[in-house]
Amino acid sequence: MDIDKERTRSTSHQDLLQAILEGSMNGELGTLIEGELIVDNCKNIFLGGYLPPALAAIWGLMLLASHPEWQDHAHSEVLELKMVIQEVLRLYPGVTLATREAMQDVKRGDLQVPKGVGIWIWLLSLHRDPELWGPDADMFSPERFINGVTGACKSSQAYIPFWLGSSSVSWTKFGFDRIEGVLCCHTLQFQAYNLSKLPTLAYLWFAFGA
């Protein structure tokens, strides 16, 4: 990838590299980004839509094998396949942690968060909180999403399998489409069988790998 050539090219075309270059040159991304950082940004967006969806697809196949009735539903109805994927991502989010920084002093009840403090959100705990999701929060129950996220949870902000805000945009669409493609092709051509009851599995994958 010849970044210098792209930077000096007079014509503009809509791809990821061009968007980053234009953002760096017009000041939207701060000072001019060096070539290495530009490459890293491209990698982040590509990998963010690759590894988490791959893990989610694996979990999805395991859960469908353990719940054959939902395998039949996913095969016959696209909407129900979407519900299955949403539930898989709730139980086993592809991103385990969401990190944020407090932009101003915040007080929530007795909790005081000063400006500049880093905040880590443990998604697995958030997605399985009975106070938000009900007493069956640990159960595989795709029908909870029949009315969307707002109908499944007390707060739509509590469902963030691909984070929140601008960081989530490319991951959410790219990642969800990949998972949907894998599970759709599988349910159309194959039947998954669970040869034994699905054991209790420790969720060991942390942030970037096992």
mmCIF file of C-alpha atoms in Angstrom:
data_model
loop_
_atom_site.group_PDB
_atom_site.id
_atom_site.type_symbol
_atom_site.label_atom_id
_atom_site.label_comp_id
_atom_site.label_asym_id
_atom_site.label_seq_id
_atom_site.Cartn_x
_atom_site.Cartn_y
_atom_site.Cartn_z
ATOM 1 C CA MET A 1 0.000 0.000 0.000
ATOM 2 C CA ASP A 2 1.690 3.214 -1.191
ATOM 3 C CA ILE A 3 0.459 5.763 1.355
ATOM 4 C CA ASP A 4 2.550 8.631 -0.043
ATOM 5 C CA LYS A 5 1.047 8.107 -3.488
ATOM 6 C CA GLU A 6 -2.466 8.087 -2.023
ATOM 7 C CA ARG A 7 -1.712 11.265 -0.061
ATOM 8 C CA THR A 8 -0.613 13.198 -3.160
ATOM 9 C CA ARG A 9 -3.221 11.828 -5.554
ATOM 10 C CA SER A 10 -5.491 14.594 -6.856
ATOM 11 C CA THR A 11 -8.544 12.413 -7.373
ATOM 12 C CA SER A 12 -10.715 11.269 -4.475
ATOM 13 C CA HIS A 13 -12.424 7.915 -4.131
ATOM 14 C CA GLN A 14 -14.459 6.559 -1.250
ATOM 15 C CA ASP A 15 -12.513 3.858 0.526
ATOM 16 C CA LEU A 16 -11.210 3.471 4.074
ATOM 17 C CA LEU A 17 -7.664 4.648 3.383
ATOM 18 C CA GLN A 18 -8.856 7.710 1.481
ATOM 19 C CA ALA A 19 -11.223 8.687 4.309
ATOM 20 C CA ILE A 20 -8.411 8.494 6.890
ATOM 21 C CA LEU A 21 -6.035 10.480 4.666
ATOM 22 C CA GLU A 22 -8.582 13.214 4.006
ATOM 23 C CA GLY A 23 -9.484 13.379 7.692
ATOM 24 C CA SER A 24 -5.827 13.806 8.653
ATOM 25 C CA MET A 25 -5.178 16.508 6.063
ATOM 26 C CA ASN A 26 -8.224 18.651 6.829
ATOM 27 C CA GLY A 27 -7.647 18.533 10.571
ATOM 28 C CA GLU A 28 -10.622 16.359 11.492
ATOM 29 C CA LEU A 29 -8.295 13.765 13.013
ATOM 30 C CA GLY A 30 -5.900 16.263 14.578
ATOM 31 C CA THR A 31 -2.338 16.539 13.285
ATOM 32 C CA LEU A 32 -1.201 14.663 10.195
ATOM 33 C CA ILE A 33 -1.247 10.939 10.899
ATOM 34 C CA GLU A 34 1.953 9.075 10.098
ATOM 35 C CA GLY A 35 1.857 6.144 7.680
ATOM 36 C CA GLU A 36 2.236 3.480 10.357
ATOM 37 C CA LEU A 37 -0.739 4.807 12.313
ATOM 38 C CA ILE A 38 -2.848 4.930 9.148
ATOM 39 C CA VAL A 39 -2.081 1.266 8.476
ATOM 40 C CA ASP A 40 -2.908 0.411 12.093
ATOM 41 C CA ASN A 41 -6.300 2.111 11.782
ATOM 42 C CA CYS A 42 -7.116 0.104 8.666
ATOM 43 C CA LYS A 43 -6.098 -3.099 10.460
ATOM 44 C CA ASN A 44 -8.222 -2.241 13.494
ATOM 45 C CA ILE A 45 -11.355 -1.824 11.421
ATOM 46 C CA PHE A 46 -10.719 -4.978 9.387
ATOM 47 C CA LEU A 47 -9.836 -7.173 12.378
ATOM 48 C CA GLY A 48 -12.695 -5.747 14.423
ATOM 49 C CA GLY A 49 -15.074 -7.076 11.805
ATOM 50 C CA TYR A 50 -13.270 -10.416 11.533
ATOM 51 C CA LEU A 51 -12.199 -12.025 14.821
ATOM 52 C CA PRO A 52 -15.213 -11.137 17.040
ATOM 53 C CA PRO A 53 -17.727 -12.326 14.388
ATOM 54 C CA ALA A 54 -15.743 -15.550 13.906
ATOM 55 C CA LEU A 55 -15.965 -16.284 17.632
ATOM 56 C CA ALA A 56 -19.659 -15.363 17.688
ATOM 57 C CA ALA A 57 -20.359 -17.701 14.757
ATOM 58 C CA ILE A 58 -18.684 -20.575 16.625
ATOM 59 C CA TRP A 59 -20.749 -19.909 19.735
ATOM 60 C CA GLY A 60 -23.839 -19.587 17.547
ATOM 61 C CA LEU A 61 -23.333 -23.017 15.985
ATOM 62 C CA MET A 62 -22.802 -24.578 19.403
ATOM 63 C CA LEU A 63 -25.957 -22.994 20.801
ATOM 64 C CA LEU A 64 -28.026 -23.966 17.751
ATOM 65 C CA ALA A 65 -26.816 -27.541 18.079
ATOM 66 C CA SER A 66 -27.965 -27.515 21.698
ATOM 67 C CA HIS A 67 -31.315 -25.921 20.838
ATOM 68 C CA PRO A 68 -32.487 -27.663 17.641
ATOM 69 C CA GLU A 69 -35.875 -25.946 17.760
ATOM 70 C CA TRP A 70 -34.150 -22.627 17.150
ATOM 71 C CA GLN A 71 -32.090 -24.171 14.388
ATOM 72 C CA ASP A 72 -35.367 -24.911 12.606
ATOM 73 C CA HIS A 73 -36.641 -21.377 13.247
ATOM 74 C CA ALA A 74 -33.440 -19.800 11.936
ATOM 75 C CA HIS A 75 -33.664 -21.944 8.808
ATOM 76 C CA SER A 76 -37.200 -20.854 7.960
ATOM 77 C CA GLU A 77 -37.323 -17.209 9.027
ATOM 78 C CA VAL A 78 -34.710 -14.480 8.535
ATOM 79 C CA LEU A 79 -36.126 -12.390 11.388
ATOM 80 C CA GLU A 80 -35.673 -15.275 13.801
ATOM 81 C CA LEU A 81 -32.106 -15.799 12.583
ATOM 82 C CA LYS A 82 -31.456 -12.170 13.495
ATOM 83 C CA MET A 83 -32.905 -12.801 16.957
ATOM 84 C CA VAL A 84 -30.636 -15.823 17.360
ATOM 85 C CA ILE A 85 -27.573 -13.746 16.443
ATOM 86 C CA GLN A 86 -28.565 -10.975 18.845
ATOM 87 C CA GLU A 87 -28.905 -13.513 21.647
ATOM 88 C CA VAL A 88 -25.574 -15.168 20.805
ATOM 89 C CA LEU A 89 -23.878 -11.767 20.946
ATOM 90 C CA ARG A 90 -25.586 -11.035 24.249
ATOM 91 C CA LEU A 91 -24.363 -14.236 25.882
ATOM 92 C CA TYR A 92 -20.939 -14.289 24.222
ATOM 93 C CA PRO A 93 -20.026 -10.790 23.007
ATOM 94 C CA GLY A 94 -17.133 -10.731 20.577
ATOM 95 C CA VAL A 95 -15.624 -7.812 22.484
ATOM 96 C CA THR A 96 -15.204 -8.512 26.188
ATOM 97 C CA LEU A 97 -14.353 -5.013 27.372
ATOM 98 C CA ALA A 98 -15.475 -1.536 26.394
ATOM 99 C CA THR A 99 -13.202 1.282 27.520
ATOM 100 C CA ARG A 100 -14.120 4.920 27.883
ATOM 101 C CA GLU A 101 -12.705 8.076 29.434
ATOM 102 C CA ALA A 102 -14.810 10.485 31.475
ATOM 103 C CA MET A 103 -14.884 13.778 29.562
ATOM 104 C CA GLN A 104 -16.158 15.700 32.589
ATOM 105 C CA ASP A 105 -16.811 15.173 36.285
ATOM 106 C CA VAL A 106 -19.784 12.853 36.715
ATOM 107 C CA LYS A 107 -21.739 11.935 39.830
ATOM 108 C CA ARG A 108 -24.155 9.005 39.918
ATOM 109 C CA GLY A 109 -25.637 8.582 43.360
ATOM 110 C CA ASP A 110 -22.733 8.140 45.762
ATOM 111 C CA LEU A 111 -20.284 7.431 42.942
ATOM 112 C CA GLN A 112 -18.041 10.293 41.880
ATOM 113 C CA VAL A 113 -16.107 9.918 38.599
ATOM 114 C CA PRO A 114 -13.552 12.691 38.010
ATOM 115 C CA LYS A 115 -12.785 13.976 34.537
ATOM 116 C CA GLY A 116 -10.065 11.959 32.782
ATOM 117 C CA VAL A 117 -10.679 8.711 34.657
ATOM 118 C CA GLY A 118 -10.624 5.572 32.503
ATOM 119 C CA ILE A 119 -13.758 3.428 32.663
ATOM 120 C CA TRP A 120 -13.787 -0.287 31.851
ATOM 121 C CA ILE A 121 -17.111 -1.971 31.107
ATOM 122 C CA TRP A 122 -17.185 -5.775 31.466
ATOM 123 C CA LEU A 123 -19.680 -6.717 28.752
ATOM 124 C CA LEU A 124 -20.274 -10.289 29.861
ATOM 125 C CA SER A 125 -21.519 -9.082 33.244
ATOM 126 C CA LEU A 126 -23.561 -6.266 31.720
ATOM 127 C CA HIS A 127 -25.262 -8.580 29.218
ATOM 128 C CA ARG A 128 -26.226 -11.107 31.907
ATOM 129 C CA ASP A 129 -27.438 -8.770 34.629
ATOM 130 C CA PRO A 130 -30.827 -10.102 35.872
ATOM 131 C CA GLU A 131 -31.882 -6.582 36.845
ATOM 132 C CA LEU A 132 -31.613 -5.547 33.198
ATOM 133 C CA TRP A 133 -32.513 -8.758 31.369
ATOM 134 C CA GLY A 134 -34.801 -10.584 33.787
ATOM 135 C CA PRO A 135 -34.427 -13.818 35.770
ATOM 136 C CA ASP A 136 -33.526 -15.827 32.645
ATOM 137 C CA ALA A 137 -30.526 -13.619 31.845
ATOM 138 C CA ASP A 138 -28.181 -16.633 31.720
ATOM 139 C CA MET A 139 -30.471 -18.642 29.436
ATOM 140 C CA PHE A 140 -30.388 -18.871 25.635
ATOM 141 C CA SER A 141 -33.729 -17.290 24.758
ATOM 142 C CA PRO A 142 -33.719 -15.497 21.364
ATOM 143 C CA GLU A 143 -37.433 -14.679 21.618
ATOM 144 C CA ARG A 144 -36.542 -11.925 24.078
ATOM 145 C CA PHE A 145 -35.494 -9.884 21.008
ATOM 146 C CA ILE A 146 -38.817 -10.251 19.189
ATOM 147 C CA ASN A 147 -39.481 -6.539 19.810
ATOM 148 C CA GLY A 148 -35.879 -5.493 19.369
ATOM 149 C CA VAL A 149 -33.298 -4.517 21.955
ATOM 150 C CA THR A 150 -35.621 -2.046 23.666
ATOM 151 C CA GLY A 151 -38.109 -4.839 24.278
ATOM 152 C CA ALA A 152 -35.451 -7.268 25.484
ATOM 153 C CA CYS A 153 -33.718 -5.070 28.033
ATOM 154 C CA LYS A 154 -34.647 -2.281 30.418
ATOM 155 C CA SER A 155 -32.022 -0.081 28.773
ATOM 156 C CA SER A 156 -30.851 -0.318 25.174
ATOM 157 C CA GLN A 157 -27.492 1.066 26.359
ATOM 158 C CA ALA A 158 -26.937 -2.200 28.246
ATOM 159 C CA TYR A 159 -26.608 -4.151 24.980
ATOM 160 C CA ILE A 160 -23.271 -3.268 23.403
ATOM 161 C CA PRO A 161 -21.724 -6.365 21.761
ATOM 162 C CA PHE A 162 -19.796 -4.078 19.410
ATOM 163 C CA TRP A 163 -19.312 -1.173 21.826
ATOM 164 C CA LEU A 164 -21.095 2.171 21.528
ATOM 165 C CA GLY A 165 -20.680 5.340 19.533
ATOM 166 C CA SER A 166 -18.465 5.904 16.495
ATOM 167 C CA SER A 167 -16.206 2.970 17.430
ATOM 168 C CA SER A 168 -19.066 0.555 16.881
ATOM 169 C CA VAL A 169 -20.342 1.641 13.474
ATOM 170 C CA SER A 170 -18.099 -0.375 11.149
ATOM 171 C CA TRP A 171 -17.832 -3.314 13.557
ATOM 172 C CA THR A 172 -21.586 -3.612 14.043
ATOM 173 C CA LYS A 173 -22.602 -3.737 10.380
ATOM 174 C CA PHE A 174 -19.568 -5.609 9.056
ATOM 175 C CA GLY A 175 -19.501 -8.044 11.970
ATOM 176 C CA PHE A 176 -23.229 -8.764 12.072
ATOM 177 C CA ASP A 177 -23.337 -9.412 8.328
ATOM 178 C CA ARG A 178 -20.489 -11.917 8.616
ATOM 179 C CA ILE A 179 -22.192 -13.831 11.427
ATOM 180 C CA GLU A 180 -25.486 -13.814 9.557
ATOM 181 C CA GLY A 181 -23.804 -15.129 6.415
ATOM 182 C CA VAL A 182 -22.120 -18.029 8.223
ATOM 183 C CA LEU A 183 -25.201 -19.116 10.172
ATOM 184 C CA CYS A 184 -27.534 -18.638 7.199
ATOM 185 C CA CYS A 185 -25.383 -20.813 4.920
ATOM 186 C CA HIS A 186 -25.021 -23.430 7.634
ATOM 187 C CA THR A 187 -28.722 -23.711 8.467
ATOM 188 C CA LEU A 188 -29.603 -23.891 4.765
ATOM 189 C CA GLN A 189 -27.204 -26.734 3.991
ATOM 190 C CA PHE A 190 -26.452 -28.534 7.234
ATOM 191 C CA GLN A 191 -27.978 -29.706 10.477
ATOM 192 C CA ALA A 192 -25.913 -29.263 13.638
ATOM 193 C CA TYR A 193 -26.140 -31.997 16.234
ATOM 194 C CA ASN A 194 -25.002 -31.942 19.823
ATOM 195 C CA LEU A 195 -23.643 -35.407 20.573
ATOM 196 C CA SER A 196 -23.741 -34.714 24.283
ATOM 197 C CA LYS A 197 -25.241 -32.062 26.459
ATOM 198 C CA LEU A 198 -23.422 -28.785 26.092
ATOM 199 C CA PRO A 199 -21.069 -28.608 29.091
ATOM 200 C CA THR A 200 -20.651 -25.535 31.191
ATOM 201 C CA LEU A 201 -17.981 -23.629 29.332
ATOM 202 C CA ALA A 202 -15.692 -21.099 30.923
ATOM 203 C CA TYR A 203 -15.647 -17.884 28.957
ATOM 204 C CA LEU A 204 -11.878 -17.572 28.689
ATOM 205 C CA TRP A 205 -11.393 -15.439 25.622
ATOM 206 C CA PHE A 206 -10.162 -12.113 26.927
ATOM 207 C CA ALA A 207 -9.976 -9.027 24.748
ATOM 208 C CA PHE A 208 -7.788 -10.269 21.880
ATOM 209 C CA GLY A 209 -7.404 -14.029 22.175
ATOM 210 C CA ALA A 210 -7.483 -17.111 24.334
#
